[in-house]
PDB file of C-alpha atoms in Angstrom:
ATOM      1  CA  UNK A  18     104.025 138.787  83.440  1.00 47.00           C
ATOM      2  CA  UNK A  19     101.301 138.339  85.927  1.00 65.00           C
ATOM      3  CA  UNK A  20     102.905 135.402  87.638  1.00 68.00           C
ATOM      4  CA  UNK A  21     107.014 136.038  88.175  1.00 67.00           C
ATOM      5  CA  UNK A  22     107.176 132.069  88.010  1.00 67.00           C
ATOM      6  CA  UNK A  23     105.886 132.225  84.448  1.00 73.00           C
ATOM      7  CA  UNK A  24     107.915 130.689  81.766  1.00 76.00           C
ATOM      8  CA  UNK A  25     107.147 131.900  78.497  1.00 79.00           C
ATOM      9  CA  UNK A  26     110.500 131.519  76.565  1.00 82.00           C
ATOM     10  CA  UNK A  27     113.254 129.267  76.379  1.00 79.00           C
ATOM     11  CA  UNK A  28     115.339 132.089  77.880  1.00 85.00           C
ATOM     12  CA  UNK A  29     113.053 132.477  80.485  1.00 82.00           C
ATOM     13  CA  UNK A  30     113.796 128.215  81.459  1.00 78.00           C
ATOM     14  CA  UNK A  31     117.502 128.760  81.405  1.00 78.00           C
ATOM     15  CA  UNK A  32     117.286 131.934  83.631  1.00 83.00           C
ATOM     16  CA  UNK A  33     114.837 130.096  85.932  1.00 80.00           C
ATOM     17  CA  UNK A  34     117.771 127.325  86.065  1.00 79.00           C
ATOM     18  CA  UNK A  35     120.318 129.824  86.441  1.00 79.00           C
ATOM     19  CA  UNK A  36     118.850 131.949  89.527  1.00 83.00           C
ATOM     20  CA  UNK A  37     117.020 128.854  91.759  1.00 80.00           C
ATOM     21  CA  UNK A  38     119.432 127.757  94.444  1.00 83.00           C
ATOM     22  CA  UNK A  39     116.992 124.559  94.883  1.00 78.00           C
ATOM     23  CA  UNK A  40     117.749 123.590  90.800  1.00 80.00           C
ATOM     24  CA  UNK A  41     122.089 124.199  91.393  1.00 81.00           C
ATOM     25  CA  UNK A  42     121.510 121.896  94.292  1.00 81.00           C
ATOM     26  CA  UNK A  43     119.562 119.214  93.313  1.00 80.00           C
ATOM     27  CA  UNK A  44     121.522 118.904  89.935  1.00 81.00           C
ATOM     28  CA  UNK A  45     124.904 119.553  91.786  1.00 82.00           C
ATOM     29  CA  UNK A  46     123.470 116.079  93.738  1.00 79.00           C
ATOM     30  CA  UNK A  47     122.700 114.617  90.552  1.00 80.00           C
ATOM     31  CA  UNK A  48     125.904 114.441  89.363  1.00 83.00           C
ATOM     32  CA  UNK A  49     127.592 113.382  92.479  1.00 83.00           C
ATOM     33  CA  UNK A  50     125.150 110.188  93.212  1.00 79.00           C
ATOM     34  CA  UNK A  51     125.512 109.723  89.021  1.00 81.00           C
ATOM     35  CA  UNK A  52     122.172 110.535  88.471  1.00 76.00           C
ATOM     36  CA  UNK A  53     120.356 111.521  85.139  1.00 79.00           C
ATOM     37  CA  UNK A  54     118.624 114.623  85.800  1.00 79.00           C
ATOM     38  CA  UNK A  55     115.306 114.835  83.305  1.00 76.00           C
ATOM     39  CA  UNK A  56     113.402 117.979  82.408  1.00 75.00           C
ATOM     40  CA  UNK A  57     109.275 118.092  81.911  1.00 74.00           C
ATOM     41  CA  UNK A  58     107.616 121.127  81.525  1.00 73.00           C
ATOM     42  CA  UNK A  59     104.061 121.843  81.965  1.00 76.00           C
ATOM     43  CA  UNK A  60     101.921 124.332  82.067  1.00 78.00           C
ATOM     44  CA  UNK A  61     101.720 126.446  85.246  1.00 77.00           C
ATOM     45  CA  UNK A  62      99.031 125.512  87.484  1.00 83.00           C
ATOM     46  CA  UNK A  63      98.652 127.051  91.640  1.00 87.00           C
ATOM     47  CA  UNK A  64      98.773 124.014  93.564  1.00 90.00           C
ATOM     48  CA  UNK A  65      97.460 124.154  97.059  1.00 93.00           C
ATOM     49  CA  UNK A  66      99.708 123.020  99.909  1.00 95.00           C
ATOM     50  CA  UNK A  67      97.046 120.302 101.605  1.00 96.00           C
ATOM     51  CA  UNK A  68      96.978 118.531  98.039  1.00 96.00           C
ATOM     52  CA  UNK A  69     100.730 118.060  97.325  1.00 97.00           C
ATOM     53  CA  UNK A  70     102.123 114.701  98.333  1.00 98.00           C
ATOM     54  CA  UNK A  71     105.281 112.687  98.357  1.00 98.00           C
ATOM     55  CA  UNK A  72     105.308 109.291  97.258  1.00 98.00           C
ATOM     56  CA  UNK A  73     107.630 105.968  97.831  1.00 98.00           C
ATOM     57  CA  UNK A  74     108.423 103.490  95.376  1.00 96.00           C
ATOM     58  CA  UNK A  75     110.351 100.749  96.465  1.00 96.00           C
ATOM     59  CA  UNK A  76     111.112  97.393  93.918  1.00 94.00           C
ATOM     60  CA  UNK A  77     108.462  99.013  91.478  1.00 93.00           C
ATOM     61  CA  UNK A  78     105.837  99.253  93.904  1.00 95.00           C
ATOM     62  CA  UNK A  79     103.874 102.182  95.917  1.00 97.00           C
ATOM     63  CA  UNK A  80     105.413 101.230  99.646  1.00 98.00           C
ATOM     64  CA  UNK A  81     104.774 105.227 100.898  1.00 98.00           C
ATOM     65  CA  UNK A  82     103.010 108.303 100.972  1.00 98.00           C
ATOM     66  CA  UNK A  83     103.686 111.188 103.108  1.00 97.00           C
ATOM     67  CA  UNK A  84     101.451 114.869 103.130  1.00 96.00           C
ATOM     68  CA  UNK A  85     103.958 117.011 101.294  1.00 96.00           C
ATOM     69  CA  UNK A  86     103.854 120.297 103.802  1.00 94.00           C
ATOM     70  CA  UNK A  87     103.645 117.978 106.987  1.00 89.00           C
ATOM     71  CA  UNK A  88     103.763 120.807 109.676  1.00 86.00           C
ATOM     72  CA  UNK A  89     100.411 121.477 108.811  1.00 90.00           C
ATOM     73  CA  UNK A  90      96.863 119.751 109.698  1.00 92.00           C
ATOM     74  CA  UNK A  91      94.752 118.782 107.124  1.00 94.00           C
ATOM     75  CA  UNK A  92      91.429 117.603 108.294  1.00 94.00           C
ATOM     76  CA  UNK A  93      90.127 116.153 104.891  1.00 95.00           C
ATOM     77  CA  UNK A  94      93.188 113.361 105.497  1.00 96.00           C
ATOM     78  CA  UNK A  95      91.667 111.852 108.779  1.00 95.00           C
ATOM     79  CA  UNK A  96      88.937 110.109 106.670  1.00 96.00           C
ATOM     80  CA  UNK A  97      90.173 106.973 105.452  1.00 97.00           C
ATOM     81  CA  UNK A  98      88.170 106.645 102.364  1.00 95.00           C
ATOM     82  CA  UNK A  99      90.188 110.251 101.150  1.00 95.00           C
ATOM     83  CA  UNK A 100      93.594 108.828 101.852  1.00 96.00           C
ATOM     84  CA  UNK A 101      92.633 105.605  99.664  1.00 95.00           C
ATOM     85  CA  UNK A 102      91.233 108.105  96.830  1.00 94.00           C
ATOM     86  CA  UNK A 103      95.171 109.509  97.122  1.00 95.00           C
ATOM     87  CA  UNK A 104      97.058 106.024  97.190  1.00 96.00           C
ATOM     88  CA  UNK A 105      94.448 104.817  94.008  1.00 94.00           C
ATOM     89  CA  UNK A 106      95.849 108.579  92.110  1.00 94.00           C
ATOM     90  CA  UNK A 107      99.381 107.588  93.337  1.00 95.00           C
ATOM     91  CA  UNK A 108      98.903 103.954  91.803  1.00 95.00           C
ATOM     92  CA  UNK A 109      97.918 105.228  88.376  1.00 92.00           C
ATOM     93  CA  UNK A 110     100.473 107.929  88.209  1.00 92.00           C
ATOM     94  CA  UNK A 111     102.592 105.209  88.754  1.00 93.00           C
ATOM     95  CA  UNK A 112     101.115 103.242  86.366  1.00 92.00           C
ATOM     96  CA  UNK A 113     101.381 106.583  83.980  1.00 89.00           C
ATOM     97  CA  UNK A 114     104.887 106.827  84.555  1.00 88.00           C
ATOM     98  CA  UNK A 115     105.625 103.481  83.818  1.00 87.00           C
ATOM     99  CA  UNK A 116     104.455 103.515  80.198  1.00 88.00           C
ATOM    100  CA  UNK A 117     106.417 106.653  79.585  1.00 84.00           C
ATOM    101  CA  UNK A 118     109.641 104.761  80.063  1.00 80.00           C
ATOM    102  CA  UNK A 119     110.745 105.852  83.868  1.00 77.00           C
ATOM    103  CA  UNK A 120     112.954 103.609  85.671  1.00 72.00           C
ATOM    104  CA  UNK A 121     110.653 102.410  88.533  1.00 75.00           C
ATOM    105  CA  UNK A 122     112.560 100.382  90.712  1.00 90.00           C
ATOM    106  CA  UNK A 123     113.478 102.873  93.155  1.00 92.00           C
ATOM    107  CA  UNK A 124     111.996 106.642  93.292  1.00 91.00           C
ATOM    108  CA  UNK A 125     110.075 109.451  94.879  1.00 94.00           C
ATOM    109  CA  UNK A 126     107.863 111.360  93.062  1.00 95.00           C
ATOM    110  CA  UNK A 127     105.410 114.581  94.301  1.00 95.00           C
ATOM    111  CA  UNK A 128     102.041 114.545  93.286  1.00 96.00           C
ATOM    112  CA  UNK A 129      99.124 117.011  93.978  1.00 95.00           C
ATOM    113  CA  UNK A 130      95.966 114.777  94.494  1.00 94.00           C
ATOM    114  CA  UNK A 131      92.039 116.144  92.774  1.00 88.00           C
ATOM    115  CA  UNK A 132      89.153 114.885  94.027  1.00 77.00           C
ATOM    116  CA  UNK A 133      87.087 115.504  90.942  1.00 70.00           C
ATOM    117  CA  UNK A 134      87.185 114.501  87.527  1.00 63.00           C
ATOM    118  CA  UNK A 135      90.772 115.740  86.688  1.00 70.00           C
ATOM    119  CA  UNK A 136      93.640 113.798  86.577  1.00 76.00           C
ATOM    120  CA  UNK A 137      96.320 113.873  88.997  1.00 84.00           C
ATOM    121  CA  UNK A 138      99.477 115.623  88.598  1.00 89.00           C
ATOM    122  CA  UNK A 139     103.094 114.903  89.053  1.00 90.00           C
ATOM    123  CA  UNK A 140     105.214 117.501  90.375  1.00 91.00           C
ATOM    124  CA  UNK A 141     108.612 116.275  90.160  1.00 89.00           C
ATOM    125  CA  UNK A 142     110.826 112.767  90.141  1.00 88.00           C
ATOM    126  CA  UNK A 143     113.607 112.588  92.784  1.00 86.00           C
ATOM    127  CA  UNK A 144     116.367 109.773  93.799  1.00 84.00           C
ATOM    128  CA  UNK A 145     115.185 106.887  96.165  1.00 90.00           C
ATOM    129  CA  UNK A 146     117.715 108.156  98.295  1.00 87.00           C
ATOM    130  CA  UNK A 147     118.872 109.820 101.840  1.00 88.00           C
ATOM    131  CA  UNK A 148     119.325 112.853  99.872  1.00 83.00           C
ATOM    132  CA  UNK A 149     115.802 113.424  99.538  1.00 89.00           C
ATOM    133  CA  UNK A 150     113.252 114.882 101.763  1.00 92.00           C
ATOM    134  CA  UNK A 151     111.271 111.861 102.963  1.00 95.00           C
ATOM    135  CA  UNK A 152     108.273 114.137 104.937  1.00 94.00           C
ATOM    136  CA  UNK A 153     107.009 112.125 107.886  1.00 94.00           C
ATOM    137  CA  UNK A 154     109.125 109.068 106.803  1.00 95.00           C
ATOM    138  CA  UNK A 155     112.702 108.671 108.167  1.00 94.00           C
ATOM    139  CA  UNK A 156     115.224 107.210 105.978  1.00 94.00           C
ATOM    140  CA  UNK A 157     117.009 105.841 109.122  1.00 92.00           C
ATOM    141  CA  UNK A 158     113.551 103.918 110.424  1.00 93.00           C
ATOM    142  CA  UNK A 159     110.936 103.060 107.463  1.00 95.00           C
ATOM    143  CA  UNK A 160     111.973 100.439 105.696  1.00 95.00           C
ATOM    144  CA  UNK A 161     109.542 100.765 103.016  1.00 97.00           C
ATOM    145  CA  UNK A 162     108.447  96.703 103.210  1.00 96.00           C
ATOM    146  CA  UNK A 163     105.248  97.292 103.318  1.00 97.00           C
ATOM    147  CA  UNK A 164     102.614 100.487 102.617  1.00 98.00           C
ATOM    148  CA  UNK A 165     102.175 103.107 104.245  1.00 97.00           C
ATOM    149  CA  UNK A 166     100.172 106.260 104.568  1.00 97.00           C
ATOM    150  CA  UNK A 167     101.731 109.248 107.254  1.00 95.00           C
ATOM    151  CA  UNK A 168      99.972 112.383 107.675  1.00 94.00           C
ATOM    152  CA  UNK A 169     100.094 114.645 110.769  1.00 91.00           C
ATOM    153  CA  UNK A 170      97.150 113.439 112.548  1.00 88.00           C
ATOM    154  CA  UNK A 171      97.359 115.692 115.693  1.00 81.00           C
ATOM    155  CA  UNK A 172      98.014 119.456 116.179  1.00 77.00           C
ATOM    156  CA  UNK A 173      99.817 118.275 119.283  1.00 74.00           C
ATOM    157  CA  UNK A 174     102.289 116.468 117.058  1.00 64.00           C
ATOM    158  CA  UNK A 175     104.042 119.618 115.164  1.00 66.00           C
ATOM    159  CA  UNK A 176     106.530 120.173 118.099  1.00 61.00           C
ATOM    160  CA  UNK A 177     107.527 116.380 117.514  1.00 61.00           C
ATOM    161  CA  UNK A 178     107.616 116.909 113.459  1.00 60.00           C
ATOM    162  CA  UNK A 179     109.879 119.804 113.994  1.00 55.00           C
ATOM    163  CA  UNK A 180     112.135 118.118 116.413  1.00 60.00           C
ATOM    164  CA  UNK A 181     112.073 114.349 114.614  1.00 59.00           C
ATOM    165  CA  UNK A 182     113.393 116.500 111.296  1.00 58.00           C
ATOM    166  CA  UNK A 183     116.092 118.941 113.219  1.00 52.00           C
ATOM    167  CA  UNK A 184     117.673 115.693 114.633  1.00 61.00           C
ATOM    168  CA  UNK A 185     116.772 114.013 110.963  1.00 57.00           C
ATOM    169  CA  UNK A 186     118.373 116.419 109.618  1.00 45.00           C
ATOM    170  CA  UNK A 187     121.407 116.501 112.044  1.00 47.00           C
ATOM    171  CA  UNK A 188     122.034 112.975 110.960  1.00 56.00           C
ATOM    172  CA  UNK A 189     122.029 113.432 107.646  1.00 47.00           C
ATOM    173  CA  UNK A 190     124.493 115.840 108.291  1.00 44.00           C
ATOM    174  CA  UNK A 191     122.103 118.872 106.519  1.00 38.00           C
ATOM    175  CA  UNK A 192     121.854 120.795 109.846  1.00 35.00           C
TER     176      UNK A 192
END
């Protein structure tokens, strides 16, 4: 293999499962907030960090989206008219998702944004819930009543991200 994250086999999926802390947790969590864990696999694709994005759906509808890796500065995200192009891949994913049978009320679901002709693609579904990461969104403060876009806008702000998630986190009872 070329790629150690390469899954060729079934045996290869159940030894992924069976050596990722990050898969024993969040299914550990699955079955303590009674929720059904779901499996999709696809085929491996590098995914760079200023493209991956967490987004919000609240009472079936796109209230959030957050820059996945949000200690870093992406410049391309300070034009509106490339955070719309995001929100419009986020809607039809949602959309997407929807006619596959997902239970949209409430959920959070990664996404890595293109800007060209290919089609967005979903990384993984996760619980509307404290439990998971909300990126520059705080369970505690955003509501989620209304949309809303959050990306780190200013180098100066990293200190603050760090800090904002340590006491986040501290809440939440994680650190």
């Amino acid at each position: 293999k070329d790629n150690p994250n390469e899954i060729r086999s079934a045996n290869d999926v159940l030894a992924s499962f069976g050596d990722s802390a990050r898969i024993f947790e969040d299914l550990t969590l699955c079955n303590m907030i009674d929720y059904l864990p779901y499996v999709f696999v696809r085929e491996w694709v590098e995914i760079p960090k200023s493209r991956e994005f967490r987004c919000f759906v609240k009472n079936k509808q796109l209230r959030g989206i957050s820059q996945y890796y949000y200690r870093e500065k992406y410049y391309y995200l300070d034009n509106s008219y490339n955070r719309e192009l995001i929100k419009s891949q986020a809607e039809g994913m949602l959309e997407d998702m929807q006619e596959l049978g997902f239970n949209l009320n409430n959920l959070v679901f990664d996404m890595v944004y293109r800007d060209n002709s290919e089609l967005s693609l979903l990384i993984e579904v996760n619980p509307y819930s404290s439990w998971t990461d909300p990126c520059l969104f705080d369970w505690a403060l955003d509501k989620f009543e209304e949309f809303e876009f959050k990306w780190l806008q200013s180098l100066d702000k990293i200190s603050e991200v760090k800090d904002e998630n340590w006491e986040r986190a501290k809440r939440n009872g994680i650190a």
